[in-house]
PDB file of N, CA and C in Angstrom:
ATOM      1  N   UNK A1478      -7.701 -42.536  12.907  1.00 52.00           N
ATOM      2  CA  UNK A1478      -7.516 -43.752  12.792  1.00 52.00           C
ATOM      3  C   UNK A1478      -6.275 -44.456  13.115  1.00 52.00           C
ATOM      4  N   UNK A1479      -6.300 -45.645  13.911  1.00 58.00           N
ATOM      5  CA  UNK A1479      -5.244 -46.257  14.521  1.00 58.00           C
ATOM      6  C   UNK A1479      -3.912 -46.369  13.433  1.00 58.00           C
ATOM      7  N   UNK A1480      -3.223 -46.390  14.167  1.00 59.00           N
ATOM      8  CA  UNK A1480      -2.068 -46.725  13.233  1.00 59.00           C
ATOM      9  C   UNK A1480      -1.610 -48.611  12.841  1.00 59.00           C
ATOM     10  N   UNK A1481      -2.654 -49.651  13.183  1.00 67.00           N
ATOM     11  CA  UNK A1481      -2.770 -51.101  13.271  1.00 67.00           C
ATOM     12  C   UNK A1481      -3.865 -50.834  11.438  1.00 67.00           C
ATOM     13  N   UNK A1482      -4.624 -50.134  11.827  1.00 81.00           N
ATOM     14  CA  UNK A1482      -5.508 -50.267  10.670  1.00 81.00           C
ATOM     15  C   UNK A1482      -5.172 -48.950   9.299  1.00 81.00           C
ATOM     16  N   UNK A1483      -4.004 -48.849   9.508  1.00 93.00           N
ATOM     17  CA  UNK A1483      -3.292 -48.120   8.053  1.00 93.00           C
ATOM     18  C   UNK A1483      -2.298 -49.139   7.285  1.00 93.00           C
ATOM     19  N   UNK A1484      -2.598 -48.943   6.435  1.00 97.00           N
ATOM     20  CA  UNK A1484      -1.386 -49.305   5.100  1.00 97.00           C
ATOM     21  C   UNK A1484      -0.121 -49.039   5.553  1.00 97.00           C
ATOM     22  N   UNK A1485       1.200 -50.147   5.744  1.00 98.00           N
ATOM     23  CA  UNK A1485       2.685 -49.769   5.730  1.00 98.00           C
ATOM     24  C   UNK A1485       3.211 -48.820   4.134  1.00 98.00           C
ATOM     25  N   UNK A1486       3.693 -47.505   4.689  1.00 98.00           N
ATOM     26  CA  UNK A1486       4.134 -46.952   3.646  1.00 98.00           C
ATOM     27  C   UNK A1486       4.594 -47.883   2.315  1.00 98.00           C
ATOM     28  N   UNK A1487       5.087 -47.825   1.485  1.00 98.00           N
ATOM     29  CA  UNK A1487       5.933 -48.587   0.258  1.00 98.00           C
ATOM     30  C   UNK A1487       7.755 -48.271   1.436  1.00 98.00           C
ATOM     31  N   UNK A1488       8.146 -47.034   1.487  1.00 98.00           N
ATOM     32  CA  UNK A1488       9.210 -47.172   2.385  1.00 98.00           C
ATOM     33  C   UNK A1488       9.464 -47.548   3.432  1.00 98.00           C
ATOM     34  N   UNK A1489       8.063 -48.484   4.538  1.00 98.00           N
ATOM     35  CA  UNK A1489       8.463 -49.070   5.345  1.00 98.00           C
ATOM     36  C   UNK A1489       8.344 -50.655   4.723  1.00 98.00           C
ATOM     37  N   UNK A1490       7.756 -50.566   4.174  1.00 98.00           N
ATOM     38  CA  UNK A1490       7.636 -52.123   3.506  1.00 98.00           C
ATOM     39  C   UNK A1490       8.702 -52.662   3.024  1.00 98.00           C
ATOM     40  N   UNK A1491       9.603 -51.815   2.115  1.00 98.00           N
ATOM     41  CA  UNK A1491      11.245 -51.665   1.704  1.00 98.00           C
ATOM     42  C   UNK A1491      11.982 -52.156   2.826  1.00 98.00           C
ATOM     43  N   UNK A1492      12.394 -50.855   3.742  1.00 98.00           N
ATOM     44  CA  UNK A1492      13.197 -50.809   5.015  1.00 98.00           C
ATOM     45  C   UNK A1492      13.021 -52.300   5.696  1.00 98.00           C
ATOM     46  N   UNK A1493      11.486 -52.839   5.827  1.00 98.00           N
ATOM     47  CA  UNK A1493      11.483 -53.952   6.348  1.00 98.00           C
ATOM     48  C   UNK A1493      12.598 -55.035   6.007  1.00 98.00           C
ATOM     49  N   UNK A1494      12.177 -55.097   4.383  1.00 98.00           N
ATOM     50  CA  UNK A1494      12.670 -56.013   3.612  1.00 98.00           C
ATOM     51  C   UNK A1494      14.464 -56.221   3.789  1.00 98.00           C
ATOM     52  N   UNK A1495      14.677 -54.862   3.855  1.00 98.00           N
ATOM     53  CA  UNK A1495      16.084 -54.832   3.965  1.00 98.00           C
ATOM     54  C   UNK A1495      16.760 -55.129   5.448  1.00 98.00           C
ATOM     55  N   UNK A1496      16.264 -54.780   6.521  1.00 98.00           N
ATOM     56  CA  UNK A1496      16.259 -55.176   7.783  1.00 98.00           C
ATOM     57  C   UNK A1496      16.731 -56.582   8.265  1.00 98.00           C
ATOM     58  N   UNK A1497      15.494 -57.189   7.505  1.00 97.00           N
ATOM     59  CA  UNK A1497      16.083 -58.492   7.241  1.00 97.00           C
ATOM     60  C   UNK A1497      17.065 -59.255   6.268  1.00 97.00           C
ATOM     61  N   UNK A1498      17.954 -58.172   5.727  1.00 97.00           N
ATOM     62  CA  UNK A1498      18.944 -58.333   4.757  1.00 97.00           C
ATOM     63  C   UNK A1498      18.624 -59.029   3.539  1.00 97.00           C
ATOM     64  N   UNK A1499      17.433 -58.368   2.750  1.00 97.00           N
ATOM     65  CA  UNK A1499      16.946 -58.833   1.412  1.00 97.00           C
ATOM     66  C   UNK A1499      16.910 -56.885   0.574  1.00 97.00           C
ATOM     67  N   UNK A1500      16.307 -57.440  -0.148  1.00 97.00           N
ATOM     68  CA  UNK A1500      15.649 -55.801  -1.271  1.00 97.00           C
ATOM     69  C   UNK A1500      14.657 -56.919  -2.162  1.00 97.00           C
ATOM     70  N   UNK A1501      13.980 -56.074  -2.716  1.00 97.00           N
ATOM     71  CA  UNK A1501      13.136 -56.225  -3.586  1.00 97.00           C
ATOM     72  C   UNK A1501      13.233 -56.764  -4.305  1.00 97.00           C
ATOM     73  N   UNK A1502      14.535 -56.881  -5.252  1.00 98.00           N
ATOM     74  CA  UNK A1502      14.686 -57.402  -6.659  1.00 98.00           C
ATOM     75  C   UNK A1502      15.274 -58.525  -6.483  1.00 98.00           C
ATOM     76  N   UNK A1503      15.795 -58.815  -5.292  1.00 98.00           N
ATOM     77  CA  UNK A1503      16.701 -60.317  -4.867  1.00 98.00           C
ATOM     78  C   UNK A1503      15.153 -60.779  -4.602  1.00 98.00           C
ATOM     79  N   UNK A1504      14.427 -60.707  -4.288  1.00 98.00           N
ATOM     80  CA  UNK A1504      13.005 -61.393  -3.545  1.00 98.00           C
ATOM     81  C   UNK A1504      12.365 -61.910  -4.646  1.00 98.00           C
ATOM     82  N   UNK A1505      12.266 -60.873  -6.157  1.00 98.00           N
ATOM     83  CA  UNK A1505      11.077 -61.458  -6.815  1.00 98.00           C
ATOM     84  C   UNK A1505      12.078 -61.758  -7.730  1.00 98.00           C
ATOM     85  N   UNK A1506      13.531 -62.150  -8.177  1.00 98.00           N
ATOM     86  CA  UNK A1506      14.019 -62.729  -8.817  1.00 98.00           C
ATOM     87  C   UNK A1506      14.260 -64.501  -8.229  1.00 98.00           C
ATOM     88  N   UNK A1507      14.340 -64.883  -6.566  1.00 98.00           N
ATOM     89  CA  UNK A1507      14.156 -65.530  -6.190  1.00 98.00           C
ATOM     90  C   UNK A1507      12.738 -66.457  -6.069  1.00 98.00           C
ATOM     91  N   UNK A1508      11.966 -65.714  -6.679  1.00 98.00           N
ATOM     92  CA  UNK A1508      10.581 -65.961  -6.211  1.00 98.00           C
ATOM     93  C   UNK A1508       9.875 -66.568  -7.988  1.00 98.00           C
ATOM     94  N   UNK A1509      11.491 -66.511  -8.973  1.00 98.00           N
ATOM     95  CA  UNK A1509      10.618 -66.703 -10.112  1.00 98.00           C
ATOM     96  C   UNK A1509      10.408 -65.432 -11.128  1.00 98.00           C
ATOM     97  N   UNK A1510      10.657 -63.721 -10.318  1.00 98.00           N
ATOM     98  CA  UNK A1510       9.340 -63.684 -11.012  1.00 98.00           C
ATOM     99  C   UNK A1510      11.033 -62.263 -11.544  1.00 98.00           C
ATOM    100  N   UNK A1511      10.529 -61.122 -12.959  1.00 98.00           N
ATOM    101  CA  UNK A1511      11.710 -60.332 -12.853  1.00 98.00           C
ATOM    102  C   UNK A1511      11.816 -59.568 -11.749  1.00 98.00           C
ATOM    103  N   UNK A1512      12.786 -59.272 -12.050  1.00 97.00           N
ATOM    104  CA  UNK A1512      13.470 -58.320 -10.808  1.00 97.00           C
ATOM    105  C   UNK A1512      12.375 -56.988  -9.880  1.00 97.00           C
ATOM    106  N   UNK A1513      12.029 -56.094 -11.179  1.00 96.00           N
ATOM    107  CA  UNK A1513      10.859 -54.781 -10.312  1.00 96.00           C
ATOM    108  C   UNK A1513       9.293 -55.847 -10.072  1.00 96.00           C
ATOM    109  N   UNK A1514       9.322 -56.865 -10.314  1.00 98.00           N
ATOM    110  CA  UNK A1514       7.277 -57.573  -9.936  1.00 98.00           C
ATOM    111  C   UNK A1514       7.399 -56.911  -9.495  1.00 98.00           C
ATOM    112  N   UNK A1515       7.827 -57.111  -8.234  1.00 98.00           N
ATOM    113  CA  UNK A1515       6.955 -57.089  -6.714  1.00 98.00           C
ATOM    114  C   UNK A1515       6.827 -56.082  -6.229  1.00 98.00           C
ATOM    115  N   UNK A1516       7.456 -54.950  -6.784  1.00 97.00           N
ATOM    116  CA  UNK A1516       7.408 -53.467  -6.777  1.00 97.00           C
ATOM    117  C   UNK A1516       5.668 -52.964  -6.737  1.00 97.00           C
ATOM    118  N   UNK A1517       5.499 -53.605  -7.789  1.00 97.00           N
ATOM    119  CA  UNK A1517       3.573 -53.822  -8.090  1.00 97.00           C
ATOM    120  C   UNK A1517       3.318 -53.576  -6.515  1.00 97.00           C
ATOM    121  N   UNK A1518       3.520 -54.435  -6.289  1.00 97.00           N
ATOM    122  CA  UNK A1518       2.439 -54.965  -4.445  1.00 97.00           C
ATOM    123  C   UNK A1518       2.552 -53.799  -4.127  1.00 97.00           C
ATOM    124  N   UNK A1519       3.932 -53.111  -4.210  1.00 97.00           N
ATOM    125  CA  UNK A1519       3.987 -51.937  -3.242  1.00 97.00           C
ATOM    126  C   UNK A1519       2.420 -50.395  -3.772  1.00 97.00           C
ATOM    127  N   UNK A1520       2.198 -50.623  -4.583  1.00 96.00           N
ATOM    128  CA  UNK A1520       1.321 -49.664  -4.867  1.00 96.00           C
ATOM    129  C   UNK A1520      -0.675 -49.838  -5.399  1.00 96.00           C
ATOM    130  N   UNK A1521      -0.426 -51.406  -5.771  1.00 96.00           N
ATOM    131  CA  UNK A1521      -1.751 -51.497  -5.951  1.00 96.00           C
ATOM    132  C   UNK A1521      -2.051 -53.169  -5.272  1.00 96.00           C
ATOM    133  N   UNK A1522      -3.641 -53.455  -5.502  1.00 96.00           N
ATOM    134  CA  UNK A1522      -3.747 -54.642  -4.844  1.00 96.00           C
ATOM    135  C   UNK A1522      -3.329 -56.068  -5.766  1.00 96.00           C
ATOM    136  N   UNK A1523      -2.644 -56.957  -5.273  1.00 96.00           N
ATOM    137  CA  UNK A1523      -1.824 -58.166  -6.426  1.00 96.00           C
ATOM    138  C   UNK A1523      -1.952 -59.154  -4.766  1.00 96.00           C
ATOM    139  N   UNK A1524      -2.641 -59.893  -4.530  1.00 97.00           N
ATOM    140  CA  UNK A1524      -3.152 -60.718  -3.873  1.00 97.00           C
ATOM    141  C   UNK A1524      -1.342 -62.318  -4.274  1.00 97.00           C
ATOM    142  N   UNK A1525      -0.615 -62.259  -4.886  1.00 98.00           N
ATOM    143  CA  UNK A1525       0.266 -63.450  -4.957  1.00 98.00           C
ATOM    144  C   UNK A1525       1.910 -62.830  -5.123  1.00 98.00           C
ATOM    145  N   UNK A1526       1.933 -61.464  -4.998  1.00 98.00           N
ATOM    146  CA  UNK A1526       2.939 -60.712  -4.811  1.00 98.00           C
ATOM    147  C   UNK A1526       2.697 -60.194  -3.530  1.00 98.00           C
ATOM    148  N   UNK A1527       1.830 -59.875  -2.877  1.00 98.00           N
ATOM    149  CA  UNK A1527       1.413 -59.243  -1.332  1.00 98.00           C
ATOM    150  C   UNK A1527       2.213 -60.732  -0.589  1.00 98.00           C
ATOM    151  N   UNK A1528       1.157 -61.710  -1.116  1.00 98.00           N
ATOM    152  CA  UNK A1528       1.994 -63.133  -0.556  1.00 98.00           C
ATOM    153  C   UNK A1528       3.570 -63.198  -0.363  1.00 98.00           C
ATOM    154  N   UNK A1529       3.877 -63.131  -1.691  1.00 99.00           N
ATOM    155  CA  UNK A1529       5.006 -63.154  -1.527  1.00 99.00           C
ATOM    156  C   UNK A1529       6.317 -62.454  -0.246  1.00 99.00           C
ATOM    157  N   UNK A1530       5.877 -61.357  -0.175  1.00 99.00           N
ATOM    158  CA  UNK A1530       6.576 -59.962   0.636  1.00 99.00           C
ATOM    159  C   UNK A1530       5.557 -60.474   1.789  1.00 99.00           C
ATOM    160  N   UNK A1531       4.577 -60.987   2.178  1.00 98.00           N
ATOM    161  CA  UNK A1531       4.065 -61.171   3.801  1.00 98.00           C
ATOM    162  C   UNK A1531       4.936 -62.320   4.107  1.00 98.00           C
ATOM    163  N   UNK A1532       5.128 -63.565   3.395  1.00 98.00           N
ATOM    164  CA  UNK A1532       5.629 -64.883   3.892  1.00 98.00           C
ATOM    165  C   UNK A1532       7.516 -64.080   4.091  1.00 98.00           C
ATOM    166  N   UNK A1533       7.555 -63.246   3.621  1.00 98.00           N
ATOM    167  CA  UNK A1533       9.343 -62.857   3.737  1.00 98.00           C
ATOM    168  C   UNK A1533       9.204 -62.431   5.180  1.00 98.00           C
ATOM    169  N   UNK A1534       8.272 -61.532   4.981  1.00 99.00           N
ATOM    170  CA  UNK A1534       8.641 -60.724   6.309  1.00 99.00           C
ATOM    171  C   UNK A1534       7.830 -61.770   7.813  1.00 99.00           C
ATOM    172  N   UNK A1535       7.259 -62.168   7.171  1.00 98.00           N
ATOM    173  CA  UNK A1535       6.748 -63.244   8.265  1.00 98.00           C
ATOM    174  C   UNK A1535       5.409 -62.274   9.059  1.00 98.00           C
ATOM    175  N   UNK A1536       4.904 -61.614   8.499  1.00 98.00           N
ATOM    176  CA  UNK A1536       3.838 -60.746   8.653  1.00 98.00           C
ATOM    177  C   UNK A1536       2.626 -60.631   7.970  1.00 98.00           C
ATOM    178  N   UNK A1537       1.432 -61.483   8.354  1.00 98.00           N
ATOM    179  CA  UNK A1537       0.418 -61.729   7.462  1.00 98.00           C
ATOM    180  C   UNK A1537      -0.170 -59.432   6.395  1.00 98.00           C
ATOM    181  N   UNK A1538      -0.192 -60.599   4.873  1.00 97.00           N
ATOM    182  CA  UNK A1538      -0.684 -59.063   4.338  1.00 97.00           C
ATOM    183  C   UNK A1538      -1.694 -58.656   4.327  1.00 97.00           C
ATOM    184  N   UNK A1539      -2.657 -58.817   5.416  1.00 96.00           N
ATOM    185  CA  UNK A1539      -3.776 -58.608   5.832  1.00 96.00           C
ATOM    186  C   UNK A1539      -2.962 -56.970   6.902  1.00 96.00           C
ATOM    187  N   UNK A1540      -2.129 -57.639   7.482  1.00 97.00           N
ATOM    188  CA  UNK A1540      -1.772 -56.734   8.767  1.00 97.00           C
ATOM    189  C   UNK A1540      -0.579 -55.426   7.788  1.00 97.00           C
ATOM    190  N   UNK A1541      -0.409 -55.610   6.780  1.00 98.00           N
ATOM    191  CA  UNK A1541       0.553 -55.137   6.001  1.00 98.00           C
ATOM    192  C   UNK A1541      -0.572 -54.144   5.124  1.00 98.00           C
ATOM    193  N   UNK A1542      -1.554 -54.379   4.628  1.00 97.00           N
ATOM    194  CA  UNK A1542      -2.070 -53.666   3.380  1.00 97.00           C
ATOM    195  C   UNK A1542      -3.800 -53.986   4.176  1.00 97.00           C
ATOM    196  N   UNK A1543      -3.958 -53.389   5.309  1.00 96.00           N
ATOM    197  CA  UNK A1543      -5.476 -54.113   6.164  1.00 96.00           C
ATOM    198  C   UNK A1543      -6.635 -53.034   4.989  1.00 96.00           C
ATOM    199  N   UNK A1544      -6.368 -52.242   4.433  1.00 94.00           N
ATOM    200  CA  UNK A1544      -7.247 -51.848   3.388  1.00 94.00           C
ATOM    201  C   UNK A1544      -7.145 -52.520   2.361  1.00 94.00           C
ATOM    202  N   UNK A1545      -6.514 -53.052   2.236  1.00 94.00           N
ATOM    203  CA  UNK A1545      -6.749 -53.971   0.639  1.00 94.00           C
ATOM    204  C   UNK A1545      -7.331 -55.407   1.296  1.00 94.00           C
ATOM    205  N   UNK A1546      -7.631 -55.876   2.367  1.00 91.00           N
ATOM    206  CA  UNK A1546      -8.640 -56.945   2.962  1.00 91.00           C
ATOM    207  C   UNK A1546      -9.998 -56.748   3.808  1.00 91.00           C
ATOM    208  N   UNK A1547     -10.190 -55.274   3.931  1.00 84.00           N
ATOM    209  CA  UNK A1547     -11.532 -55.706   4.816  1.00 84.00           C
ATOM    210  C   UNK A1547     -12.808 -55.710   4.014  1.00 84.00           C
ATOM    211  N   UNK A1548     -13.216 -56.249   4.180  1.00 79.00           N
ATOM    212  CA  UNK A1548     -14.886 -56.920   4.026  1.00 79.00           C
ATOM    213  C   UNK A1548     -15.503 -55.539   2.641  1.00 79.00           C
ATOM    214  N   UNK A1549     -15.911 -55.648   1.862  1.00 71.00           N
ATOM    215  CA  UNK A1549     -16.736 -55.021   0.661  1.00 71.00           C
ATOM    216  C   UNK A1549     -18.221 -54.622   1.740  1.00 71.00           C
ATOM    217  N   UNK A1550     -18.493 -53.766   2.033  1.00 64.00           N
ATOM    218  CA  UNK A1550     -19.310 -52.987   2.329  1.00 64.00           C
ATOM    219  C   UNK A1550     -20.660 -53.416   1.356  1.00 64.00           C
ATOM    220  N   UNK A1551     -21.610 -53.818   2.065  1.00 64.00           N
ATOM    221  CA  UNK A1551     -23.308 -54.249   1.231  1.00 64.00           C
ATOM    222  C   UNK A1551     -23.863 -53.475   1.000  1.00 64.00           C
ATOM    223  N   UNK A1552     -24.421 -52.865  -0.367  1.00 64.00           N
ATOM    224  CA  UNK A1552     -25.345 -52.199  -0.502  1.00 64.00           C
ATOM    225  C   UNK A1552     -26.742 -52.682  -0.530  1.00 64.00           C
ATOM    226  N   UNK A1553     -28.017 -52.962  -0.012  1.00 71.00           N
ATOM    227  CA  UNK A1553     -29.090 -52.926  -0.066  1.00 71.00           C
ATOM    228  C   UNK A1553     -29.628 -51.846  -1.164  1.00 71.00           C
ATOM    229  N   UNK A1554     -30.295 -52.522  -2.192  1.00 74.00           N
ATOM    230  CA  UNK A1554     -31.361 -52.180  -2.890  1.00 74.00           C
ATOM    231  C   UNK A1554     -32.878 -52.296  -2.409  1.00 74.00           C
ATOM    232  N   UNK A1555     -33.443 -51.409  -2.292  1.00 66.00           N
ATOM    233  CA  UNK A1555     -34.936 -51.344  -2.086  1.00 66.00           C
ATOM    234  C   UNK A1555     -35.781 -51.862  -3.137  1.00 66.00           C
TER     235      UNK A1555
END
């Protein structure tokens, strides 16, 4: 599997936020959320929270979590 097809690890997401001078708790509060709310996006599909993180990082959410944005396979029943 190619690297661009893999989700970023939670530690990479947090690290990228830190590189840009922020932290997840402050980003949550700045978005009007409880301090630990955005942590949910690190472990489960939460489009609203993913978008807040991706906007801050200026990286599309689809690139950070590609597995969450892949089209669902259609199953045909004969």
